[in-house]
mmCIF file of C-alpha atoms in Angstrom:
data_model
loop_
_atom_site.group_PDB
_atom_site.id
_atom_site.type_symbol
_atom_site.label_atom_id
_atom_site.label_comp_id
_atom_site.label_asym_id
_atom_site.label_seq_id
_atom_site.Cartn_x
_atom_site.Cartn_y
_atom_site.Cartn_z
ATOM 1 C CA MET W 64 -68.887 -30.752 51.821
ATOM 2 C CA PHE W 65 -65.570 -29.151 52.779
ATOM 3 C CA ALA W 66 -64.990 -27.312 49.515
ATOM 4 C CA GLY W 67 -66.407 -24.401 47.559
ATOM 5 C CA SER W 68 -68.298 -21.562 49.227
ATOM 6 C CA ILE W 69 -69.127 -22.248 52.866
ATOM 7 C CA VAL W 70 -70.882 -19.415 54.669
ATOM 8 C CA ALA W 71 -69.857 -18.247 58.137
ATOM 9 C CA LEU W 72 -73.492 -17.578 58.972
ATOM 10 C CA ILE W 73 -74.652 -14.565 60.966
ATOM 11 C CA THR W 74 -76.974 -15.212 63.918
ATOM 12 C CA PRO W 75 -80.085 -13.040 63.422
ATOM 13 C CA MET W 76 -81.595 -11.459 66.519
ATOM 14 C CA ASP W 77 -84.860 -9.668 67.224
ATOM 15 C CA ILE W 78 -85.194 -6.225 68.802
ATOM 16 C CA LYS W 79 -84.983 -7.771 72.272
ATOM 17 C CA GLY W 80 -81.741 -9.549 71.455
ATOM 18 C CA SER W 81 -83.244 -13.039 71.259
ATOM 19 C CA ILE W 82 -82.565 -15.376 68.347
ATOM 20 C CA CYS W 83 -84.885 -14.592 65.424
ATOM 21 C CA CYS W 84 -85.941 -17.975 64.045
ATOM 22 C CA SER W 85 -87.917 -16.566 61.109
ATOM 23 C CA SER W 86 -84.858 -14.701 59.838
ATOM 24 C CA LEU W 87 -82.680 -17.764 60.452
ATOM 25 C CA ARG W 88 -85.072 -19.831 58.317
ATOM 26 C CA LYS W 89 -84.915 -17.210 55.551
ATOM 27 C CA LEU W 90 -81.105 -17.174 55.613
ATOM 28 C CA ILE W 91 -80.865 -20.961 55.441
ATOM 29 C CA ASN W 92 -83.315 -21.163 52.543
ATOM 30 C CA TYR W 93 -81.332 -18.434 50.779
ATOM 31 C CA HIS W 94 -78.181 -20.544 50.999
ATOM 32 C CA ILE W 95 -79.933 -23.724 49.938
ATOM 33 C CA SER W 96 -81.316 -22.033 46.824
ATOM 34 C CA SER W 97 -77.975 -20.328 46.092
ATOM 35 C CA GLY W 98 -75.975 -23.562 46.123
ATOM 36 C CA THR W 99 -73.787 -22.761 49.146
ATOM 37 C CA SER W 100 -71.763 -25.871 50.041
ATOM 38 C CA ALA W 101 -72.314 -25.737 53.802
ATOM 39 C CA ILE W 102 -73.130 -23.494 56.746
ATOM 40 C CA VAL W 103 -70.848 -22.766 59.677
ATOM 41 C CA SER W 104 -73.241 -22.167 62.568
ATOM 42 C CA VAL W 105 -72.122 -20.005 65.505
ATOM 43 C CA GLY W 106 -68.596 -19.233 64.464
ATOM 44 C CA THR W 107 -67.056 -15.794 64.967
ATOM 45 C CA THR W 108 -69.480 -14.231 62.484
ATOM 46 C CA GLY W 109 -72.320 -15.967 64.334
ATOM 47 C CA GLU W 110 -71.376 -14.072 67.513
ATOM 48 C CA SER W 111 -70.227 -17.095 69.477
ATOM 49 C CA ALA W 112 -68.466 -14.800 71.944
ATOM 50 C CA THR W 113 -71.731 -13.286 73.194
ATOM 51 C CA LEU W 114 -74.075 -16.286 73.087
ATOM 52 C CA SER W 115 -74.496 -18.354 76.230
ATOM 53 C CA HIS W 116 -73.444 -22.006 76.138
ATOM 54 C CA GLU W 117 -77.122 -23.001 75.979
ATOM 55 C CA GLU W 118 -77.921 -20.498 73.211
ATOM 56 C CA HIS W 119 -74.900 -21.664 71.247
ATOM 57 C CA GLY W 120 -76.160 -25.234 71.258
ATOM 58 C CA ASN W 121 -79.718 -24.188 70.513
ATOM 59 C CA VAL W 122 -78.755 -22.120 67.460
ATOM 60 C CA VAL W 123 -76.739 -24.981 65.958
ATOM 61 C CA MET W 124 -79.566 -27.441 66.572
ATOM 62 C CA LYS W 125 -82.156 -25.039 65.130
ATOM 63 C CA THR W 126 -79.962 -24.550 62.081
ATOM 64 C CA LEU W 127 -79.827 -28.315 61.602
ATOM 65 C CA GLU W 128 -83.588 -28.542 61.972
ATOM 66 C CA LEU W 129 -84.285 -25.782 59.447
ATOM 67 C CA ALA W 130 -81.662 -27.084 57.024
ATOM 68 C CA ASN W 131 -83.522 -30.404 57.072
ATOM 69 C CA GLY W 132 -80.703 -32.237 55.332
ATOM 70 C CA LYS W 133 -80.757 -29.876 52.326
ATOM 71 C CA ILE W 134 -77.458 -28.225 53.242
ATOM 72 C CA SER W 135 -74.641 -29.456 55.469
ATOM 73 C CA VAL W 136 -73.962 -27.790 58.815
ATOM 74 C CA ILE W 137 -70.618 -27.344 60.563
ATOM 75 C CA ALA W 138 -70.739 -26.368 64.234
ATOM 76 C CA GLY W 139 -68.495 -23.654 65.625
ATOM 77 C CA THR W 140 -67.049 -25.171 68.803
ATOM 78 C CA GLY W 141 -63.966 -23.121 69.608
ATOM 79 C CA SER W 142 -63.017 -21.713 72.990
ATOM 80 C CA ASN W 143 -59.938 -20.466 74.823
ATOM 81 C CA ASP W 144 -60.823 -23.012 77.519
ATOM 82 C CA THR W 145 -60.015 -26.547 76.352
ATOM 83 C CA ALA W 146 -62.608 -28.104 78.648
ATOM 84 C CA GLU W 147 -65.339 -25.822 77.257
ATOM 85 C CA ALA W 148 -64.321 -26.568 73.676
ATOM 86 C CA ILE W 149 -64.554 -30.288 74.439
ATOM 87 C CA SER W 150 -67.961 -29.795 76.061
ATOM 88 C CA LEU W 151 -69.279 -27.882 73.031
ATOM 89 C CA THR W 152 -67.881 -30.485 70.655
ATOM 90 C CA LYS W 153 -69.462 -33.384 72.513
ATOM 91 C CA ARG W 154 -72.773 -31.508 72.545
ATOM 92 C CA PHE W 155 -73.026 -32.068 68.796
ATOM 93 C CA GLU W 156 -72.101 -35.730 68.596
ATOM 94 C CA ASP W 157 -74.858 -37.660 66.791
ATOM 95 C CA SER W 158 -76.609 -34.342 66.036
ATOM 96 C CA GLY W 159 -76.143 -34.411 62.275
ATOM 97 C CA VAL W 160 -73.346 -31.826 61.947
ATOM 98 C CA ILE W 161 -70.675 -32.902 59.487
ATOM 99 C CA GLY W 162 -67.842 -31.495 61.567
ATOM 100 C CA CYS W 163 -66.640 -28.818 63.955
ATOM 101 C CA LEU W 164 -64.734 -25.576 63.378
ATOM 102 C CA SER W 165 -62.465 -24.787 66.318
ATOM 103 C CA VAL W 166 -60.666 -21.459 66.590
ATOM 104 C CA THR W 167 -57.255 -21.011 68.179
ATOM 105 C CA PRO W 168 -57.561 -19.995 71.858
ATOM 106 C CA TYR W 169 -57.900 -16.227 72.137
ATOM 107 C CA TYR W 170 -56.632 -13.797 74.771
ATOM 108 C CA ASN W 171 -54.566 -16.289 76.812
ATOM 109 C CA ARG W 172 -52.076 -16.651 73.895
ATOM 110 C CA PRO W 173 -50.798 -20.235 74.316
ATOM 111 C CA THR W 174 -47.457 -21.435 72.985
ATOM 112 C CA GLN W 175 -47.285 -23.667 69.918
ATOM 113 C CA GLU W 176 -47.053 -26.659 72.266
ATOM 114 C CA GLY W 177 -50.141 -25.393 74.072
ATOM 115 C CA LEU W 178 -51.990 -25.129 70.760
ATOM 116 C CA TYR W 179 -50.985 -28.669 69.844
ATOM 117 C CA ARG W 180 -52.164 -30.109 73.152
ATOM 118 C CA HIS W 181 -55.399 -28.070 73.059
ATOM 119 C CA PHE W 182 -56.494 -29.355 69.650
ATOM 120 C CA LYS W 183 -55.216 -32.871 70.308
ATOM 121 C CA ALA W 184 -57.324 -33.060 73.480
ATOM 122 C CA ILE W 185 -60.429 -31.898 71.583
ATOM 123 C CA ALA W 186 -59.866 -34.361 68.728
ATOM 124 C CA ASN W 187 -59.267 -37.236 71.127
ATOM 125 C CA SER W 188 -62.591 -36.526 72.868
ATOM 126 C CA THR W 189 -64.742 -37.128 69.774
ATOM 127 C CA ASP W 190 -65.083 -38.882 66.437
ATOM 128 C CA LEU W 191 -66.424 -35.731 64.757
ATOM 129 C CA PRO W 192 -64.176 -34.290 62.013
ATOM 130 C CA GLN W 193 -62.293 -31.257 63.273
ATOM 131 C CA ILE W 194 -61.348 -28.177 61.230
ATOM 132 C CA LEU W 195 -58.720 -25.930 62.784
ATOM 133 C CA TYR W 196 -59.238 -22.172 62.531
ATOM 134 C CA ASN W 197 -56.306 -19.762 62.519
ATOM 135 C CA VAL W 198 -57.206 -16.054 62.661
ATOM 136 C CA PRO W 199 -54.363 -14.150 64.389
ATOM 137 C CA SER W 200 -55.932 -10.723 63.861
ATOM 138 C CA ARG W 201 -58.848 -11.698 66.121
ATOM 139 C CA THR W 202 -57.171 -14.009 68.611
ATOM 140 C CA GLY W 203 -53.665 -12.628 69.125
ATOM 141 C CA CYS W 204 -52.453 -16.180 68.516
ATOM 142 C CA ASP W 205 -50.892 -17.527 65.311
ATOM 143 C CA MET W 206 -50.744 -21.272 64.701
ATOM 144 C CA LEU W 207 -47.577 -21.956 62.698
ATOM 145 C CA PRO W 208 -47.299 -24.441 59.792
ATOM 146 C CA GLU W 209 -45.161 -26.832 61.861
ATOM 147 C CA THR W 210 -47.894 -27.048 64.509
ATOM 148 C CA ILE W 211 -50.559 -27.555 61.853
ATOM 149 C CA ALA W 212 -48.475 -30.404 60.404
ATOM 150 C CA ARG W 213 -48.260 -32.094 63.808
ATOM 151 C CA LEU W 214 -52.009 -31.822 64.258
ATOM 152 C CA ALA W 215 -52.713 -33.048 60.715
ATOM 153 C CA LYS W 216 -51.386 -36.466 61.772
ATOM 154 C CA ILE W 217 -54.367 -36.878 64.115
ATOM 155 C CA LYS W 218 -56.999 -38.895 62.253
ATOM 156 C CA ASN W 219 -60.055 -36.690 62.720
ATOM 157 C CA ILE W 220 -58.288 -33.332 62.277
ATOM 158 C CA ILE W 221 -59.089 -33.022 58.591
ATOM 159 C CA GLY W 222 -58.257 -29.450 57.620
ATOM 160 C CA ILE W 223 -57.813 -25.806 58.478
ATOM 161 C CA LYS W 224 -59.545 -22.497 57.880
ATOM 162 C CA GLU W 225 -56.511 -20.265 57.385
ATOM 163 C CA ALA W 226 -57.397 -16.608 57.877
ATOM 164 C CA SER W 227 -54.017 -15.023 58.428
ATOM 165 C CA GLY W 228 -54.174 -13.416 54.958
ATOM 166 C CA ASN W 229 -50.607 -14.661 54.416
ATOM 167 C CA LEU W 230 -50.686 -16.528 51.108
ATOM 168 C CA SER W 231 -47.205 -17.954 51.607
ATOM 169 C CA ARG W 232 -48.721 -20.146 54.325
ATOM 170 C CA ILE W 233 -50.339 -22.363 51.671
ATOM 171 C CA SER W 234 -47.074 -23.698 50.270
ATOM 172 C CA GLN W 235 -45.525 -23.815 53.753
ATOM 173 C CA ILE W 236 -48.368 -26.016 55.022
ATOM 174 C CA ASN W 237 -48.572 -28.106 51.844
ATOM 175 C CA ASN W 238 -44.875 -28.942 52.096
ATOM 176 C CA LEU W 239 -45.467 -30.464 55.539
ATOM 177 C CA ILE W 240 -48.776 -32.328 55.225
ATOM 178 C CA SER W 241 -50.383 -35.093 53.179
ATOM 179 C CA SER W 242 -52.442 -34.211 50.121
ATOM 180 C CA ASP W 243 -55.786 -35.111 51.720
ATOM 181 C CA PHE W 244 -55.565 -32.363 54.383
ATOM 182 C CA ILE W 245 -58.125 -29.655 53.517
ATOM 183 C CA LEU W 246 -56.969 -26.052 53.142
ATOM 184 C CA MET W 247 -59.749 -23.443 53.194
ATOM 185 C CA SER W 248 -59.411 -19.681 53.150
ATOM 186 C CA GLY W 249 -60.965 -17.654 55.927
ATOM 187 C CA ASP W 250 -60.245 -14.305 54.282
ATOM 188 C CA ASP W 251 -62.555 -13.172 51.465
ATOM 189 C CA ILE W 252 -60.097 -10.562 50.175
ATOM 190 C CA THR W 253 -57.396 -13.153 49.401
ATOM 191 C CA ALA W 254 -59.659 -16.200 48.928
ATOM 192 C CA LEU W 255 -59.386 -16.377 45.130
ATOM 193 C CA ASP W 256 -55.581 -16.247 45.246
ATOM 194 C CA PHE W 257 -55.723 -18.839 48.038
ATOM 195 C CA MET W 258 -57.723 -21.184 45.802
ATOM 196 C CA ARG W 259 -55.436 -20.550 42.849
ATOM 197 C CA LEU W 260 -52.535 -21.687 45.004
ATOM 198 C CA GLY W 261 -54.252 -24.923 46.026
ATOM 199 C CA GLY W 262 -57.018 -24.155 48.527
ATOM 200 C CA THR W 263 -60.322 -26.007 48.177
ATOM 201 C CA GLY W 264 -62.620 -23.073 48.956
ATOM 202 C CA VAL W 265 -63.517 -20.344 51.432
ATOM 203 C CA ILE W 266 -65.436 -20.054 54.679
ATOM 204 C CA SER W 267 -66.887 -16.698 53.804
ATOM 205 C CA VAL W 268 -68.412 -13.620 55.418
ATOM 206 C CA THR W 269 -69.281 -12.120 52.026
ATOM 207 C CA ALA W 270 -71.380 -15.211 51.216
ATOM 208 C CA ASN W 271 -73.927 -14.051 53.799
ATOM 209 C CA ILE W 272 -75.177 -11.472 51.319
ATOM 210 C CA ALA W 273 -73.639 -12.560 47.989
ATOM 211 C CA ALA W 274 -74.156 -16.305 48.185
ATOM 212 C CA LYS W 275 -74.644 -17.051 44.469
ATOM 213 C CA GLU W 276 -71.682 -14.883 43.542
ATOM 214 C CA MET W 277 -69.370 -16.648 46.011
ATOM 215 C CA VAL W 278 -70.562 -20.046 44.780
ATOM 216 C CA GLN W 279 -69.798 -18.972 41.212
ATOM 217 C CA LEU W 280 -66.384 -17.628 42.223
ATOM 218 C CA CYS W 281 -65.433 -20.940 43.822
ATOM 219 C CA GLN W 282 -66.727 -22.915 40.837
ATOM 220 C CA LEU W 283 -64.699 -20.820 38.410
ATOM 221 C CA ALA W 284 -61.603 -21.282 40.554
ATOM 222 C CA SER W 285 -62.094 -25.063 40.751
ATOM 223 C CA GLN W 286 -62.447 -25.129 36.949
ATOM 224 C CA LYS W 287 -59.280 -22.990 36.674
ATOM 225 C CA LYS W 288 -61.194 -20.303 34.782
ATOM 226 C CA PHE W 289 -59.234 -17.584 36.502
ATOM 227 C CA THR W 290 -59.791 -14.778 33.991
ATOM 228 C CA GLN W 291 -63.527 -14.971 34.643
ATOM 229 C CA ALA W 292 -62.979 -15.547 38.350
ATOM 230 C CA TYR W 293 -60.824 -12.428 38.758
ATOM 231 C CA LYS W 294 -63.356 -10.340 36.854
ATOM 232 C CA LEU W 295 -66.121 -11.464 39.232
ATOM 233 C CA ASN W 296 -63.895 -11.042 42.265
ATOM 234 C CA GLN W 297 -63.050 -7.474 41.265
ATOM 235 C CA ARG W 298 -66.766 -6.651 41.399
ATOM 236 C CA LEU W 299 -66.967 -8.198 44.867
ATOM 237 C CA MET W 300 -63.735 -6.710 46.197
ATOM 238 C CA TYR W 301 -65.348 -3.496 47.454
ATOM 239 C CA LEU W 302 -67.770 -5.680 49.388
ATOM 240 C CA HIS W 303 -65.043 -7.950 50.797
ATOM 241 C CA LYS W 304 -63.363 -4.842 52.195
ATOM 242 C CA ALA W 305 -66.463 -2.886 53.243
ATOM 243 C CA LEU W 306 -67.774 -5.744 55.371
ATOM 244 C CA PHE W 307 -64.754 -5.217 57.630
ATOM 245 C CA CYS W 308 -64.989 -1.432 57.888
ATOM 246 C CA GLU W 309 -66.016 -2.168 61.491
ATOM 247 C CA SER W 310 -65.529 -5.337 63.513
ATOM 248 C CA ASN W 311 -67.240 -8.379 62.024
ATOM 249 C CA PRO W 312 -70.229 -9.006 62.007
ATOM 250 C CA ILE W 313 -71.381 -5.390 62.429
ATOM 251 C CA ALA W 314 -71.302 -4.457 58.735
ATOM 252 C CA VAL W 315 -72.521 -7.767 57.323
ATOM 253 C CA LYS W 316 -75.582 -7.715 59.591
ATOM 254 C CA TRP W 317 -76.391 -4.188 58.458
ATOM 255 C CA ALA W 318 -75.992 -5.266 54.828
ATOM 256 C CA ALA W 319 -78.167 -8.355 55.329
ATOM 257 C CA LYS W 320 -80.941 -6.171 56.727
ATOM 258 C CA LYS W 321 -80.453 -3.631 53.929
ATOM 259 C CA ILE W 322 -81.106 -6.252 51.232
ATOM 260 C CA GLY W 323 -83.971 -7.845 53.150
ATOM 261 C CA LEU W 324 -82.425 -11.097 54.359
ATOM 262 C CA ILE W 325 -83.020 -10.394 58.061
ATOM 263 C CA LYS W 326 -85.516 -8.237 59.941
ATOM 264 C CA ASN W 327 -83.085 -6.544 62.347
ATOM 265 C CA ASP W 328 -79.343 -5.935 62.452
ATOM 266 C CA ASN W 329 -79.226 -6.185 66.253
ATOM 267 C CA LEU W 330 -76.045 -7.368 67.951
ATOM 268 C CA ARG W 331 -75.138 -8.182 71.545
ATOM 269 C CA LEU W 332 -73.043 -5.711 73.510
ATOM 270 C CA PRO W 333 -70.177 -4.920 73.399
ATOM 271 C CA MET W 334 -70.852 -5.045 69.642
ATOM 272 C CA THR W 335 -72.850 -2.035 68.441
ATOM 273 C CA GLU W 336 -74.732 -1.074 65.291
ATOM 274 C CA LEU W 337 -72.889 0.132 62.181
ATOM 275 C CA ALA W 338 -71.878 3.782 62.536
ATOM 276 C CA LEU W 339 -73.789 6.207 60.341
ATOM 277 C CA SER W 340 -70.506 7.346 58.790
ATOM 278 C CA LYS W 341 -69.808 3.791 57.572
ATOM 279 C CA GLN W 342 -73.244 3.002 56.181
ATOM 280 C CA SER W 343 -72.604 4.774 52.882
ATOM 281 C CA ILE W 344 -69.395 2.729 52.441
ATOM 282 C CA VAL W 345 -71.293 -0.554 52.760
ATOM 283 C CA GLU W 346 -74.184 0.681 50.628
ATOM 284 C CA GLN W 347 -71.850 1.717 47.807
ATOM 285 C CA ALA W 348 -70.151 -1.694 47.986
ATOM 286 C CA LEU W 349 -73.544 -3.400 47.665
ATOM 287 C CA ILE W 350 -74.275 -1.294 44.568
ATOM 288 C CA LYS W 351 -70.886 -2.073 42.984
ATOM 289 C CA ALA W 352 -71.458 -5.783 43.660
ATOM 290 C CA GLY W 353 -74.827 -5.571 41.921
ATOM 291 C CA LEU W 354 -76.792 -6.371 45.064
ATOM 292 C CA GLN W 355 -78.670 -3.050 45.271
#
């Protein structure tokens, strides 16, 4: 459940900005049929920053309902307010989620001790498995390997989504933790190298629109068939990069609409639609990936 290709699912919206349940159903069925290992519901890619607390909970619960036990669901529960992160986490107790993904606090830039106490407080409030999420480029906050090692000693902190793009972090973390702590990439561009160096999989943006390909990539990596894996990854590399030509999830929503997975590529302000000048970049990446 915490290995292979896990999708950081987009949250589809209608033209009025409300959650589009028909598109959400289509996305979930797409991932079930593609063999995606699990769904992260309402993470960064799911626009957690612009959903209300009530909407956040509703989207996760609707995802669970539509998944109907056919694919595992991980709830995004991160916040830069420890009390809010605890509240979100407790909202999903006994809901059916297999765990929670909790991002490092953004904007207020806590110290390493602050990070440790933040995640310890969340973990101590629940029995749900907790996955740490380190993405310094988005949060302005980098959780160091020594802090991760301290947190790994807490029973229900089971792993980390490491999205720094710094591959040396894998050996640094592995040297400090036990072998059962889960290391997952959060960066599609370096994910294959991450898995080659010992990671168990990727929580992927690209999987939103290339689900079967990302499943295959992770399978090849787990089987240590790296010649084939690198060949496939080269075809996807343009896509990995193009999906971040503007802030995530602007480009991936446009791409999902382009290939017919969602009805609209609407986002909540301050996020805006993909610029016309960038649309050809994403379209060419879809063609090179064999998706158009």
